[in-house]
mmCIF file of N, CA and C in Angstrom:
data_model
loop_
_atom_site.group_PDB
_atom_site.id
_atom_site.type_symbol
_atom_site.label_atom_id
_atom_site.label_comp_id
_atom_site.label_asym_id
_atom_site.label_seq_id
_atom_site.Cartn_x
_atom_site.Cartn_y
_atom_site.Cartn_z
ATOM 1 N N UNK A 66 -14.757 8.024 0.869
ATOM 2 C CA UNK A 66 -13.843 7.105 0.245
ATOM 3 C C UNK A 66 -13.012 6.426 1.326
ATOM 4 N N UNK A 67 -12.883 5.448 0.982
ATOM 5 C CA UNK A 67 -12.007 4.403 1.915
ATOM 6 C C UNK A 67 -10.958 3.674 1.332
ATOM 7 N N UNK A 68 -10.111 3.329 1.412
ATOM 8 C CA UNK A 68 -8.580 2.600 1.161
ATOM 9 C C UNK A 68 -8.440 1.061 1.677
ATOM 10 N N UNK A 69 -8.637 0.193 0.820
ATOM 11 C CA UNK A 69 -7.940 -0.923 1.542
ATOM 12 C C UNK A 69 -6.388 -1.477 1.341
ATOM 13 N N UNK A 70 -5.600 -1.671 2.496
ATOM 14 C CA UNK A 70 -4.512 -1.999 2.536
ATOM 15 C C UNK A 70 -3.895 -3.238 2.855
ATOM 16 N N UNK A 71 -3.046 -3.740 2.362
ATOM 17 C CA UNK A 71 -2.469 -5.031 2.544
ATOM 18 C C UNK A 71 -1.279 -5.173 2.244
ATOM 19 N N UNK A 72 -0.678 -5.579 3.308
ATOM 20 C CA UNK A 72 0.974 -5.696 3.480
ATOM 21 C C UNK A 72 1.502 -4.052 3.239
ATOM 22 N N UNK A 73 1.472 -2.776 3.666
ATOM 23 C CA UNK A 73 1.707 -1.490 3.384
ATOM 24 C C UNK A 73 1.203 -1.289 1.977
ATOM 25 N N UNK A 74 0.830 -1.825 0.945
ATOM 26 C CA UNK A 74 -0.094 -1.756 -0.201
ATOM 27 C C UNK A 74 -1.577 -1.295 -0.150
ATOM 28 N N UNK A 75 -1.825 -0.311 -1.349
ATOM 29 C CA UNK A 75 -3.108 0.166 -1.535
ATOM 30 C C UNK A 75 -3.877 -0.995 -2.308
ATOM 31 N N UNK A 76 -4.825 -1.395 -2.122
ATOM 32 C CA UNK A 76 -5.005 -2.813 -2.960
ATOM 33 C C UNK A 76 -6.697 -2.625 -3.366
ATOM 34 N N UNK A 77 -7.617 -1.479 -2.782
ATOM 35 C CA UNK A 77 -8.704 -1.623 -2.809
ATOM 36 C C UNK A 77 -9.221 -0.232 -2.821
ATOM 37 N N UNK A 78 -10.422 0.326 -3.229
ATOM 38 C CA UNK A 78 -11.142 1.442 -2.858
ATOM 39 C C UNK A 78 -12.523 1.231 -2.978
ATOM 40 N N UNK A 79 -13.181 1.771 -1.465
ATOM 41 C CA UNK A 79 -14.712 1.761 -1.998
ATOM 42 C C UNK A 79 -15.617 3.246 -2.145
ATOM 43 N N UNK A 80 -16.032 3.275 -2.731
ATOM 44 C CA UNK A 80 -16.910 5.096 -2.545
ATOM 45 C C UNK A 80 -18.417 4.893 -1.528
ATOM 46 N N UNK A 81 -18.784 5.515 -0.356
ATOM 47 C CA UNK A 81 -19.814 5.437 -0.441
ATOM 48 C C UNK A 81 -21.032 7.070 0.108
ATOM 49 N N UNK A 82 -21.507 6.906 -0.459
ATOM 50 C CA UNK A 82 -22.442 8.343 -0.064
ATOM 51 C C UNK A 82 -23.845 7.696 1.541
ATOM 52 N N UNK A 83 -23.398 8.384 2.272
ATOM 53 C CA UNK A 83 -23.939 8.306 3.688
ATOM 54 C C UNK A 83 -25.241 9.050 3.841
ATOM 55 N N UNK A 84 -26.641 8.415 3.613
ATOM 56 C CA UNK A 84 -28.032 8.963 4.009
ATOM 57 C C UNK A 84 -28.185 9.139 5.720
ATOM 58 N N UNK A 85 -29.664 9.356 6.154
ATOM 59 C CA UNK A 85 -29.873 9.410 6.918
ATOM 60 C C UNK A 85 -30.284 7.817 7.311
ATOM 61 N N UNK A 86 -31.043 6.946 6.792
ATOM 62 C CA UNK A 86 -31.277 5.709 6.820
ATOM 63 C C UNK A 86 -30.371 4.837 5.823
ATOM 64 N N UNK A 87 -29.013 5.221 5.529
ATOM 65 C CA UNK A 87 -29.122 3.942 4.751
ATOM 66 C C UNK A 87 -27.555 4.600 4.160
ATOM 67 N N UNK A 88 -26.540 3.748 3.558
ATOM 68 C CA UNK A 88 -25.324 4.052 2.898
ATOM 69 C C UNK A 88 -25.366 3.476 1.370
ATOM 70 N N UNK A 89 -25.134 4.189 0.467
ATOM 71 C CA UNK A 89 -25.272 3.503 -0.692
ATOM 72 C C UNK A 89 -23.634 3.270 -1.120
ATOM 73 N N UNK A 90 -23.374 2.186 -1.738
ATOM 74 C CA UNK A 90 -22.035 2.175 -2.227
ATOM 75 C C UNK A 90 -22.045 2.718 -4.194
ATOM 76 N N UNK A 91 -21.228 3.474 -4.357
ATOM 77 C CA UNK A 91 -20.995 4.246 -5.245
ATOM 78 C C UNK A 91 -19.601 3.926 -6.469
ATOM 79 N N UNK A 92 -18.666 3.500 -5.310
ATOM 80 C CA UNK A 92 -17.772 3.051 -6.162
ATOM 81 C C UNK A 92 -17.166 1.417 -5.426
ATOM 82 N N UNK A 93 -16.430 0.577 -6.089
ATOM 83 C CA UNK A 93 -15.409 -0.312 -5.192
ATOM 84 C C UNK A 93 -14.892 -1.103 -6.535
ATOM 85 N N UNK A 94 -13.494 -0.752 -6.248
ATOM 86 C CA UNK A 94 -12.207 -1.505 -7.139
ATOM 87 C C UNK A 94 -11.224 -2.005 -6.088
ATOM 88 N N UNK A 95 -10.717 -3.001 -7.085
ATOM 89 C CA UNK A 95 -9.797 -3.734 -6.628
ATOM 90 C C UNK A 95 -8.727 -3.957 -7.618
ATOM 91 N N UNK A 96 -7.412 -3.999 -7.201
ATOM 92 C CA UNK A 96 -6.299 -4.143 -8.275
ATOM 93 C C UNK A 96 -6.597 -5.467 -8.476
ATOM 94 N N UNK A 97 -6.470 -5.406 -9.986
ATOM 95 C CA UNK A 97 -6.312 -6.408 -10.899
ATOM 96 C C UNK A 97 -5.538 -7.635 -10.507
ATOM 97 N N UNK A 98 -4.673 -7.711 -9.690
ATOM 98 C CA UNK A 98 -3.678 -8.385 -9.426
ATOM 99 C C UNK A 98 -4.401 -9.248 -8.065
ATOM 100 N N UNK A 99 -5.036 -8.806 -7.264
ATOM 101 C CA UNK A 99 -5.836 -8.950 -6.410
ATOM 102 C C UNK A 99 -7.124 -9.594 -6.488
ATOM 103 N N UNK A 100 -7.882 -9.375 -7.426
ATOM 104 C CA UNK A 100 -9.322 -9.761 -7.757
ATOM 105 C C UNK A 100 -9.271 -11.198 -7.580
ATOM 106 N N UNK A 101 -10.612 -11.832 -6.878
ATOM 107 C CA UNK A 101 -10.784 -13.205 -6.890
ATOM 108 C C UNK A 101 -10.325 -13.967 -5.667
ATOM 109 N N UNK A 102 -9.874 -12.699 -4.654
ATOM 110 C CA UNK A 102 -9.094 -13.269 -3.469
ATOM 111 C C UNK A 102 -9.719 -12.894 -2.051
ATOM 112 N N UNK A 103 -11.311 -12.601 -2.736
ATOM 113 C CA UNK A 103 -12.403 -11.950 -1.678
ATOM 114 C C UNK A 103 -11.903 -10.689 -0.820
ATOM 115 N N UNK A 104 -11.086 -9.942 -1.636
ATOM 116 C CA UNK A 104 -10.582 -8.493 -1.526
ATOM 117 C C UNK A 104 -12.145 -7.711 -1.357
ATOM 118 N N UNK A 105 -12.773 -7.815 -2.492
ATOM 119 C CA UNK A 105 -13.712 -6.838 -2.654
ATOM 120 C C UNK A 105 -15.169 -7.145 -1.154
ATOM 121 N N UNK A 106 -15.140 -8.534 -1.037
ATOM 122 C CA UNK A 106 -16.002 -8.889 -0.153
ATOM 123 C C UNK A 106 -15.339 -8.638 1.631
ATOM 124 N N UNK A 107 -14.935 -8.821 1.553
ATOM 125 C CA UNK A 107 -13.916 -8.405 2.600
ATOM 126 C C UNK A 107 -13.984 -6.386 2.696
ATOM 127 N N UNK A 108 -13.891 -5.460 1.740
ATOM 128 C CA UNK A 108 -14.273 -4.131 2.129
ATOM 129 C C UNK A 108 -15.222 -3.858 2.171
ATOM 130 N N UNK A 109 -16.579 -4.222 1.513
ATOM 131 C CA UNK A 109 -17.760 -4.545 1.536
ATOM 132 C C UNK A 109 -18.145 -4.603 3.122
ATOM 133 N N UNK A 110 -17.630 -6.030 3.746
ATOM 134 C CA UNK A 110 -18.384 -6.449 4.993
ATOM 135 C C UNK A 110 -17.716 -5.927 6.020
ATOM 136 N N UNK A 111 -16.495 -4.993 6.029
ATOM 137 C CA UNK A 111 -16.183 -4.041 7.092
ATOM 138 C C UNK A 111 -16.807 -2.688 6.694
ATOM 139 N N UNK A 112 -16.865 -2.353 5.855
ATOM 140 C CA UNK A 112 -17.980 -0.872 5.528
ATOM 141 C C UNK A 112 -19.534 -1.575 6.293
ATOM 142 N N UNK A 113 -19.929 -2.889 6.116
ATOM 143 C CA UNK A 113 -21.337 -3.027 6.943
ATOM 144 C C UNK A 113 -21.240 -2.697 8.324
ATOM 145 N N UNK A 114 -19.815 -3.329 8.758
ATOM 146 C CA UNK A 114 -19.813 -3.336 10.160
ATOM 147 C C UNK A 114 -19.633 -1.422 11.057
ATOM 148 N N UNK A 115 -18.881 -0.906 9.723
ATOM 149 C CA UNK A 115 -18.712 0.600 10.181
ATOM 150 C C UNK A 115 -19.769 1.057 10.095
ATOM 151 N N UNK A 116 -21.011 1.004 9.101
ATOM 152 C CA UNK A 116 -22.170 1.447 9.475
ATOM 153 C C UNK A 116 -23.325 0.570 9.654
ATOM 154 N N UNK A 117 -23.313 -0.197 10.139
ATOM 155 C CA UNK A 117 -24.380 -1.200 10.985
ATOM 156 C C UNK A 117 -25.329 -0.665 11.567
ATOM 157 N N UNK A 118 -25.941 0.230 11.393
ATOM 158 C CA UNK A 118 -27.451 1.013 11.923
ATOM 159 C C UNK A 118 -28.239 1.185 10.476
ATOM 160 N N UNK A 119 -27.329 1.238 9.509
ATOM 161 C CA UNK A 119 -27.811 1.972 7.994
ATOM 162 C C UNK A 119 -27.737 0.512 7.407
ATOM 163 N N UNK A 120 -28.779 0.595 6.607
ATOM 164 C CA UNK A 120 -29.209 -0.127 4.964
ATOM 165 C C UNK A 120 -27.974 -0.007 4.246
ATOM 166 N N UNK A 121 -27.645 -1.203 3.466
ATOM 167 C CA UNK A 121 -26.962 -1.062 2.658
ATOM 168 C C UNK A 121 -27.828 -0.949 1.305
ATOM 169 N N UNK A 122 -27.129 -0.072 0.441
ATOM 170 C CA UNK A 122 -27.894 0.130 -0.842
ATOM 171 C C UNK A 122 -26.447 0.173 -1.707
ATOM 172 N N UNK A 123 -27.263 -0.134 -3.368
ATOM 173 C CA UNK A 123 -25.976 -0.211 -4.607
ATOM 174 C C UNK A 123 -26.295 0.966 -5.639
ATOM 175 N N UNK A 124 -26.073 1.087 -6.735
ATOM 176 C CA UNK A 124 -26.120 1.741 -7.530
ATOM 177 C C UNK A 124 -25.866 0.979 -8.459
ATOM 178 N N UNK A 125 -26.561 1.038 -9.908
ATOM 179 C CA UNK A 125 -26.293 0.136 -11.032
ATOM 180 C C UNK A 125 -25.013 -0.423 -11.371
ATOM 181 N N UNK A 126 -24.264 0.434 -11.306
ATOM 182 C CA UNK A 126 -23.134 0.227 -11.423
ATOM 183 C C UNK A 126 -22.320 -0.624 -9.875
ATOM 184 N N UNK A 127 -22.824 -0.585 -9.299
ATOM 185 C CA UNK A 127 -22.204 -1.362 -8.493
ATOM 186 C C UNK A 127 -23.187 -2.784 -8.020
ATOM 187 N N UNK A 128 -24.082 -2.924 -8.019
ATOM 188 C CA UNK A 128 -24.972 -3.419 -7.990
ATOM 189 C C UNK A 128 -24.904 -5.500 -8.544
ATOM 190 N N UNK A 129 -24.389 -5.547 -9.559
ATOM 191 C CA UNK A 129 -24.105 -6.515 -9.740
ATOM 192 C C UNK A 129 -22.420 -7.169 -8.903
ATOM 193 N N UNK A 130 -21.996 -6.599 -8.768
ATOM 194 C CA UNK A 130 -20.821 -7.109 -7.822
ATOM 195 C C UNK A 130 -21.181 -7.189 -6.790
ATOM 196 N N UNK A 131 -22.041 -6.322 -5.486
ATOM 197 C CA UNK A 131 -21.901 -6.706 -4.799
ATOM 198 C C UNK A 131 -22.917 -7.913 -4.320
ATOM 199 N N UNK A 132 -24.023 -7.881 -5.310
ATOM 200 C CA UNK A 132 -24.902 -9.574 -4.978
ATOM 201 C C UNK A 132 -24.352 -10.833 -5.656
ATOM 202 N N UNK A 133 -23.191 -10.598 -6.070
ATOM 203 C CA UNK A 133 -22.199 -11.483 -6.610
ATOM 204 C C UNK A 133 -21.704 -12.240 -5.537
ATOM 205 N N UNK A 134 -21.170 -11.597 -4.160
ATOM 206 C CA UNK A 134 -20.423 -11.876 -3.538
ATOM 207 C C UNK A 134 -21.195 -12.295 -2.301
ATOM 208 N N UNK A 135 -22.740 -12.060 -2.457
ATOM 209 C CA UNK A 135 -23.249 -12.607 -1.457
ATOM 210 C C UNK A 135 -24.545 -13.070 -1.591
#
């Protein structure tokens, strides 16, 4: 689990479970208040950059948001 922060604010969370080839994302919210302000794309593409050797993978549930955003 990871935390995104803005201005000393919790504003974001993503879940992800770590393979040997590949990271799947599991969970990612964003406060309501926040949404639409490329919050969610923005934790997304620093989780790529933290694991940049590994595949990104979704889960149904996450799955439509994140090919939303890209």
């Amino acid at each position: 689990m990871y935390f995104w922060q803005e201005e000393g604010k919790y504003i974001g969370i993503i879940g992800i479970e770590v393979q040997k080839q590949e990271f799947v994302i599991q969970h990612l919210a964003v406060l309501p208040s926040f949404r639409g302000e490329g919050v969610g794309k923005a934790i997304v593409n620093e989780i790529q950059k933290m694991y940049s050797g590994l595949k990104m993978m979704t889960t149904e549930e996450t799955e439509a948001f994140v090919t939303s955003i890209y």
